[in-house]
Amino acid sequence: MTVPPPGPAVPVCSAKGCREAAVWVLAWNNPKLHTPERRKTWLACEEHREHLSRFLGVRGFLKDVVSLSDWETREAGGDRDGGEEPEGSAADR
């Protein structure tokens, strides 16, 4: 078996079992664990954006939903809260 050479990582959706390209960033914070300014992130494809937003929203964790391109622009400009990289699968947390 041949392993492909490393290339730029394509961000994928955080929904369990989904491997679609992410187009949304869901910034969240668990107030019982995190300081108010800290932002954790989940990535979402178009299909799972609403589901993941609802999951975080009913718990009072969801702080912001922005397009991945806007999030990356904010990151490049240093305009992000909390300073964390987008994370992998929600199943990993």
Tab-separated table of N, CA, C and O in Angstrom:
chain	number	residue	atom	x	y	z
A	1	MET	N	0.838	-1.173	0.000
A	1	MET	CA	0.000	0.000	0.000
A	1	MET	C	0.888	1.243	0.000
A	1	MET	O	1.866	1.301	0.716
A	2	THR	N	0.522	2.217	-0.808
A	2	THR	CA	1.285	3.455	-0.919
A	2	THR	C	0.591	4.551	-0.122
A	2	THR	O	-0.610	4.748	-0.225
A	3	VAL	N	1.369	5.255	0.668
A	3	VAL	CA	0.843	6.375	1.448
A	3	VAL	C	1.018	7.640	0.625
A	3	VAL	O	2.116	7.912	0.147
A	4	PRO	N	-0.087	8.422	0.457
A	4	PRO	CA	0.054	9.660	-0.319
A	4	PRO	C	0.950	10.655	0.401
A	4	PRO	O	1.012	10.656	1.629
A	5	PRO	N	1.658	11.483	-0.354
A	5	PRO	CA	2.523	12.483	0.289
A	5	PRO	C	1.682	13.482	1.075
A	5	PRO	O	0.531	13.741	0.731
A	6	PRO	N	2.261	14.010	2.155
A	6	PRO	CA	1.503	14.987	2.939
A	6	PRO	C	1.198	16.222	2.109
A	6	PRO	O	2.019	16.668	1.317
A	7	GLY	N	0.011	16.734	2.280
A	7	GLY	CA	-0.413	17.935	1.577
A	7	GLY	C	-1.165	18.820	2.543
A	7	GLY	O	-1.254	18.520	3.727
A	8	PRO	N	-1.724	19.903	2.051
A	8	PRO	CA	-2.482	20.774	2.937
A	8	PRO	C	-3.690	20.025	3.494
A	8	PRO	O	-4.388	19.319	2.772
A	9	ALA	N	-3.884	20.139	4.772
A	9	ALA	CA	-5.011	19.476	5.433
A	9	ALA	C	-6.311	20.172	5.048
A	9	ALA	O	-6.401	21.391	5.080
A	10	VAL	N	-7.296	19.386	4.677
A	10	VAL	CA	-8.609	19.918	4.365
A	10	VAL	C	-9.459	19.779	5.621
A	10	VAL	O	-9.646	18.661	6.110
A	11	PRO	N	-9.951	20.877	6.186
A	11	PRO	CA	-10.777	20.775	7.384
A	11	PRO	C	-12.040	19.973	7.094
A	11	PRO	O	-12.692	20.168	6.068
A	12	VAL	N	-12.368	19.051	7.991
A	12	VAL	CA	-13.555	18.218	7.822
A	12	VAL	C	-14.565	18.491	8.926
A	12	VAL	O	-14.227	18.974	10.009
A	13	CYS	N	-15.791	18.150	8.648
A	13	CYS	CA	-16.905	18.338	9.572
A	13	CYS	C	-16.667	17.565	10.870
A	13	CYS	O	-16.129	16.456	10.857
A	14	SER	N	-17.092	18.140	11.987
A	14	SER	CA	-16.935	17.519	13.295
A	14	SER	C	-18.050	16.540	13.648
A	14	SER	O	-17.961	15.864	14.672
A	15	ALA	N	-19.089	16.454	12.832
A	15	ALA	CA	-20.183	15.524	13.111
A	15	ALA	C	-19.651	14.097	13.062
A	15	ALA	O	-18.847	13.749	12.189
A	16	LYS	N	-20.107	13.289	13.989
A	16	LYS	CA	-19.641	11.903	14.084
A	16	LYS	C	-19.820	11.175	12.751
A	16	LYS	O	-20.911	11.135	12.195
A	17	GLY	N	-18.724	10.610	12.249
A	17	GLY	CA	-18.758	9.830	11.026
A	17	GLY	C	-18.742	10.623	9.735
A	17	GLY	O	-18.623	10.046	8.664
A	18	CYS	N	-18.847	11.926	9.797
A	18	CYS	CA	-18.868	12.752	8.581
A	18	CYS	C	-17.445	13.093	8.168
A	18	CYS	O	-16.617	13.467	8.998
A	19	ARG	N	-17.159	12.966	6.885
A	19	ARG	CA	-15.840	13.312	6.360
A	19	ARG	C	-15.945	14.394	5.292
A	19	ARG	O	-15.020	14.619	4.518
A	20	GLU	N	-17.079	15.089	5.245
A	20	GLU	CA	-17.277	16.167	4.264
A	20	GLU	C	-16.422	17.380	4.648
A	20	GLU	O	-16.100	17.591	5.812
A	21	ALA	N	-16.114	18.184	3.662
A	21	ALA	CA	-15.357	19.409	3.898
A	21	ALA	C	-16.170	20.360	4.777
A	21	ALA	O	-17.373	20.530	4.585
A	22	ALA	N	-15.506	20.956	5.729
A	22	ALA	CA	-16.155	21.922	6.617
A	22	ALA	C	-16.278	23.264	5.913
A	22	ALA	O	-15.376	23.677	5.185
A	23	VAL	N	-17.406	23.930	6.134
A	23	VAL	CA	-17.600	25.284	5.604
A	23	VAL	C	-18.024	26.255	6.708
A	23	VAL	O	-18.102	27.452	6.470
A	24	TRP	N	-18.297	25.742	7.901
A	24	TRP	CA	-18.736	26.565	9.034
A	24	TRP	C	-17.874	26.284	10.259
A	24	TRP	O	-17.421	25.160	10.465
A	25	VAL	N	-17.691	27.309	11.082
A	25	VAL	CA	-17.038	27.170	12.377
A	25	VAL	C	-18.061	27.521	13.441
A	25	VAL	O	-18.691	28.582	13.389
A	26	LEU	N	-18.249	26.612	14.394
A	26	LEU	CA	-19.140	26.842	15.521
A	26	LEU	C	-18.258	27.083	16.744
A	26	LEU	O	-17.570	26.173	17.215
A	27	ALA	N	-18.219	28.314	17.196
A	27	ALA	CA	-17.408	28.675	18.358
A	27	ALA	C	-18.269	28.492	19.601
A	27	ALA	O	-19.414	28.932	19.645
A	28	TRP	N	-17.717	27.808	20.595
A	28	TRP	CA	-18.493	27.521	21.786
A	28	TRP	C	-17.633	27.604	23.032
A	28	TRP	O	-16.415	27.711	22.962
A	29	ASN	N	-18.295	27.544	24.165
A	29	ASN	CA	-17.637	27.672	25.456
A	29	ASN	C	-18.515	27.008	26.505
A	29	ASN	O	-19.702	27.275	26.571
A	30	ASN	N	-17.942	26.134	27.309
A	30	ASN	CA	-18.649	25.556	28.450
A	30	ASN	C	-18.293	26.403	29.663
A	30	ASN	O	-17.171	26.335	30.163
A	31	PRO	N	-19.226	27.211	30.162
A	31	PRO	CA	-18.906	28.134	31.255
A	31	PRO	C	-18.482	27.441	32.548
A	31	PRO	O	-17.847	28.066	33.389
A	32	LYS	N	-18.787	26.162	32.688
A	32	LYS	CA	-18.350	25.431	33.886
A	32	LYS	C	-16.879	25.039	33.806
A	32	LYS	O	-16.262	24.742	34.819
A	33	LEU	N	-16.332	25.038	32.587
A	33	LEU	CA	-14.949	24.608	32.395
A	33	LEU	C	-14.016	25.683	31.867
A	33	LEU	O	-12.813	25.631	32.107
A	34	HIS	N	-14.552	26.647	31.110
A	34	HIS	CA	-13.718	27.609	30.392
A	34	HIS	C	-13.940	29.034	30.888
A	34	HIS	O	-15.038	29.385	31.303
A	35	THR	N	-12.908	29.842	30.769
A	35	THR	CA	-13.056	31.261	31.069
A	35	THR	C	-13.978	31.871	30.012
A	35	THR	O	-14.081	31.345	28.900
A	36	PRO	N	-14.660	32.970	30.316
A	36	PRO	CA	-15.652	33.532	29.381
A	36	PRO	C	-15.107	33.869	27.992
A	36	PRO	O	-15.821	33.742	27.006
A	37	GLU	N	-13.850	34.270	27.879
A	37	GLU	CA	-13.312	34.655	26.580
A	37	GLU	C	-12.805	33.470	25.746
A	37	GLU	O	-12.572	33.611	24.552
A	38	ARG	N	-12.646	32.308	26.350
A	38	ARG	CA	-12.132	31.146	25.616
A	38	ARG	C	-13.163	30.618	24.626
A	38	ARG	O	-14.353	30.573	24.913
A	39	ARG	N	-12.700	30.227	23.451
A	39	ARG	CA	-13.574	29.650	22.434
A	39	ARG	C	-13.005	28.327	21.961
A	39	ARG	O	-11.876	28.255	21.486
A	40	LYS	N	-13.781	27.284	22.110
A	40	LYS	CA	-13.507	25.993	21.508
A	40	LYS	C	-14.216	26.021	20.155
A	40	LYS	O	-15.110	26.836	19.945
A	41	THR	N	-13.832	25.156	19.249
A	41	THR	CA	-14.464	25.177	17.935
A	41	THR	C	-14.804	23.782	17.445
A	41	THR	O	-14.082	22.826	17.707
A	42	TRP	N	-15.929	23.706	16.775
A	42	TRP	CA	-16.317	22.544	15.989
A	42	TRP	C	-16.472	23.037	14.572
A	42	TRP	O	-16.871	24.182	14.338
A	43	LEU	N	-16.166	22.172	13.628
A	43	LEU	CA	-16.340	22.496	12.222
A	43	LEU	C	-17.580	21.778	11.706
A	43	LEU	O	-17.911	20.695	12.187
A	44	ALA	N	-18.262	22.382	10.747
A	44	ALA	CA	-19.486	21.774	10.218
A	44	ALA	C	-19.563	21.914	8.709
A	44	ALA	O	-19.202	22.954	8.153
A	45	CYS	N	-20.052	20.853	8.082
A	45	CYS	CA	-20.397	20.933	6.663
A	45	CYS	C	-21.788	21.564	6.599
A	45	CYS	O	-22.433	21.796	7.628
A	46	GLU	N	-22.240	21.844	5.402
A	46	GLU	CA	-23.560	22.468	5.242
A	46	GLU	C	-24.663	21.598	5.859
A	46	GLU	O	-25.560	22.096	6.530
A	47	GLU	N	-24.578	20.288	5.648
A	47	GLU	CA	-25.609	19.368	6.134
A	47	GLU	C	-25.702	19.305	7.656
A	47	GLU	O	-26.795	19.164	8.208
A	48	HIS	N	-24.580	19.429	8.369
A	48	HIS	CA	-24.585	19.249	9.827
A	48	HIS	C	-24.539	20.544	10.630
A	48	HIS	O	-24.533	20.508	11.862
A	49	ARG	N	-24.505	21.676	9.958
A	49	ARG	CA	-24.424	22.961	10.674
A	49	ARG	C	-25.567	23.118	11.678
A	49	ARG	O	-25.347	23.434	12.851
A	50	GLU	N	-26.794	22.909	11.243
A	50	GLU	CA	-27.948	23.116	12.115
A	50	GLU	C	-27.953	22.119	13.276
A	50	GLU	O	-28.218	22.487	14.422
A	51	HIS	N	-27.664	20.868	12.984
A	51	HIS	CA	-27.654	19.833	14.028
A	51	HIS	C	-26.625	20.142	15.123
A	51	HIS	O	-26.941	20.101	16.313
A	52	LEU	N	-25.393	20.460	14.713
A	52	LEU	CA	-24.359	20.760	15.698
A	52	LEU	C	-24.660	22.059	16.444
A	52	LEU	O	-24.415	22.162	17.649
A	53	SER	N	-25.210	23.050	15.743
A	53	SER	CA	-25.590	24.312	16.393
A	53	SER	C	-26.664	24.076	17.450
A	53	SER	O	-26.598	24.624	18.557
A	54	ARG	N	-27.641	23.257	17.105
A	54	ARG	CA	-28.715	22.941	18.055
A	54	ARG	C	-28.158	22.210	19.279
A	54	ARG	O	-28.522	22.507	20.415
A	55	PHE	N	-27.263	21.237	19.049
A	55	PHE	CA	-26.648	20.471	20.135
A	55	PHE	C	-25.956	21.405	21.129
A	55	PHE	O	-26.138	21.289	22.342
A	56	LEU	N	-25.161	22.339	20.618
A	56	LEU	CA	-24.463	23.281	21.486
A	56	LEU	C	-25.415	24.322	22.074
A	56	LEU	O	-25.276	24.723	23.228
A	57	GLY	N	-26.390	24.738	21.280
A	57	GLY	CA	-27.312	25.788	21.711
A	57	GLY	C	-28.188	25.386	22.883
A	57	GLY	O	-28.382	26.177	23.805
A	58	VAL	N	-28.725	24.163	22.867
A	58	VAL	CA	-29.608	23.752	23.961
A	58	VAL	C	-28.845	23.645	25.278
A	58	VAL	O	-29.450	23.716	26.350
A	59	ARG	N	-27.541	23.523	25.220
A	59	ARG	CA	-26.719	23.469	26.425
A	59	ARG	C	-26.217	24.856	26.847
A	59	ARG	O	-25.547	24.998	27.861
A	60	GLY	N	-26.513	25.848	26.011
A	60	GLY	CA	-26.059	27.209	26.306
A	60	GLY	C	-24.587	27.420	26.010
A	60	GLY	O	-23.988	28.364	26.512
A	61	PHE	N	-23.993	26.552	25.170
A	61	PHE	CA	-22.565	26.638	24.879
A	61	PHE	C	-22.258	27.455	23.623
A	61	PHE	O	-21.178	28.024	23.511
A	62	LEU	N	-23.167	27.500	22.664
A	62	LEU	CA	-22.893	28.117	21.374
A	62	LEU	C	-22.730	29.630	21.516
A	62	LEU	O	-23.577	30.312	22.069
A	63	LYS	N	-21.615	30.138	20.996
A	63	LYS	CA	-21.332	31.572	21.072
A	63	LYS	C	-21.374	32.255	19.711
A	63	LYS	O	-21.736	33.421	19.621
A	64	ASP	N	-20.982	31.537	18.647
A	64	ASP	CA	-20.904	32.168	17.338
A	64	ASP	C	-20.865	31.093	16.254
A	64	ASP	O	-20.315	30.014	16.474
A	65	VAL	N	-21.457	31.395	15.101
A	65	VAL	CA	-21.370	30.540	13.917
A	65	VAL	C	-20.929	31.444	12.772
A	65	VAL	O	-21.600	32.425	12.460
A	66	VAL	N	-19.776	31.129	12.207
A	66	VAL	CA	-19.237	31.929	11.097
A	66	VAL	C	-18.721	31.002	10.007
A	66	VAL	O	-18.384	29.843	10.276
A	67	SER	N	-18.646	31.511	8.804
A	67	SER	CA	-18.095	30.702	7.716
A	67	SER	C	-16.620	30.439	8.008
A	67	SER	O	-15.935	31.243	8.656
A	68	LEU	N	-16.146	29.308	7.538
A	68	LEU	CA	-14.746	28.951	7.739
A	68	LEU	C	-13.824	30.009	7.143
A	68	LEU	O	-12.816	30.377	7.750
A	69	SER	N	-14.181	30.527	5.973
A	69	SER	CA	-13.331	31.544	5.345
A	69	SER	C	-13.272	32.818	6.193
A	69	SER	O	-12.207	33.416	6.342
A	70	ASP	N	-14.414	33.235	6.771
A	70	ASP	CA	-14.406	34.412	7.657
A	70	ASP	C	-13.579	34.145	8.910
A	70	ASP	O	-12.853	35.015	9.391
A	71	TRP	N	-13.692	32.946	9.458
A	71	TRP	CA	-12.943	32.576	10.663
A	71	TRP	C	-11.443	32.628	10.383
A	71	TRP	O	-10.673	33.149	11.191
A	72	GLU	N	-11.039	32.091	9.236
A	72	GLU	CA	-9.620	32.102	8.882
A	72	GLU	C	-9.120	33.521	8.662
A	72	GLU	O	-7.992	33.854	9.035
A	73	THR	N	-9.960	34.379	8.097
A	73	THR	CA	-9.583	35.784	7.916
A	73	THR	C	-9.409	36.457	9.271
A	73	THR	O	-8.432	37.178	9.492
A	74	ARG	N	-10.345	36.200	10.197
A	74	ARG	CA	-10.236	36.763	11.545
A	74	ARG	C	-8.986	36.253	12.241
A	74	ARG	O	-8.296	37.010	12.919
A	75	GLU	N	-8.684	34.966	12.066
A	75	GLU	CA	-7.495	34.361	12.676
A	75	GLU	C	-6.223	35.011	12.144
A	75	GLU	O	-5.315	35.329	12.888
A	76	ALA	N	-6.167	35.206	10.852
A	76	ALA	CA	-4.986	35.806	10.232
A	76	ALA	C	-4.787	37.241	10.707
A	76	ALA	O	-3.659	37.700	10.839
A	77	GLY	N	-5.893	37.924	10.993
A	77	GLY	CA	-5.815	39.302	11.464
A	77	GLY	C	-5.670	39.415	12.963
A	77	GLY	O	-5.607	40.502	13.501
A	78	GLY	N	-5.637	38.268	13.665
A	78	GLY	CA	-5.503	38.290	15.116
A	78	GLY	C	-6.763	38.739	15.819
A	78	GLY	O	-6.716	39.200	16.942
A	79	ASP	N	-7.933	38.587	15.171
A	79	ASP	CA	-9.190	39.076	15.734
A	79	ASP	C	-10.043	37.948	16.316
A	79	ASP	O	-11.246	38.005	16.320
A	80	ARG	N	-9.404	36.892	16.823
A	80	ARG	CA	-10.154	35.762	17.384
A	80	ARG	C	-10.150	35.816	18.893
A	80	ARG	O	-9.194	36.247	19.509
A	81	ASP	N	-11.203	35.306	19.489
A	81	ASP	CA	-11.269	35.143	20.934
A	81	ASP	C	-10.727	33.770	21.296
A	81	ASP	O	-11.054	32.791	20.668
A	82	GLY	N	-9.923	33.668	22.328
A	82	GLY	CA	-9.544	32.385	22.874
A	82	GLY	C	-8.332	31.727	22.271
A	82	GLY	O	-7.657	30.967	22.929
A	83	GLY	N	-8.055	31.926	20.982
A	83	GLY	CA	-6.846	31.441	20.373
A	83	GLY	C	-6.703	29.944	20.204
A	83	GLY	O	-5.627	29.416	20.365
A	84	GLU	N	-7.755	29.218	19.912
A	84	GLU	CA	-7.638	27.783	19.676
A	84	GLU	C	-7.835	27.457	18.220
A	84	GLU	O	-8.618	28.088	17.535
A	85	GLU	N	-7.136	26.449	17.748
A	85	GLU	CA	-7.296	25.974	16.385
A	85	GLU	C	-8.598	25.199	16.279
A	85	GLU	O	-9.018	24.555	17.236
A	86	PRO	N	-9.238	25.200	15.110
A	86	PRO	CA	-10.388	24.332	14.919
A	86	PRO	C	-9.989	22.893	15.183
A	86	PRO	O	-8.895	22.465	14.842
A	87	GLU	N	-10.879	22.157	15.825
A	87	GLU	CA	-10.576	20.797	16.239
A	87	GLU	C	-11.154	19.788	15.279
A	87	GLU	O	-11.932	20.124	14.403
A	88	GLY	N	-10.810	18.536	15.484
A	88	GLY	CA	-11.271	17.458	14.632
A	88	GLY	C	-12.683	17.025	14.933
A	88	GLY	O	-13.549	17.833	15.227
A	89	SER	N	-12.926	15.770	14.904
A	89	SER	CA	-14.261	15.201	15.033
A	89	SER	C	-14.851	15.406	16.414
A	89	SER	O	-14.162	15.272	17.428
A	90	ALA	N	-16.136	15.706	16.469
A	90	ALA	CA	-16.833	15.817	17.742
A	90	ALA	C	-16.799	14.494	18.481
A	90	ALA	O	-16.862	14.459	19.706
A	91	ALA	N	-16.665	13.404	17.755
A	91	ALA	CA	-16.587	12.085	18.384
A	91	ALA	C	-15.322	11.934	19.205
A	91	ALA	O	-15.253	11.108	20.094
A	92	ASP	N	-14.324	12.753	18.926
A	92	ASP	CA	-13.061	12.687	19.653
A	92	ASP	C	-13.119	13.397	20.998
A	92	ASP	O	-12.197	13.319	21.775
A	93	ARG	N	-14.207	14.134	21.243
A	93	ARG	CA	-14.299	14.914	22.490
A	93	ARG	C	-15.282	14.309	23.440
A	93	ARG	O	-16.183	13.671	23.148
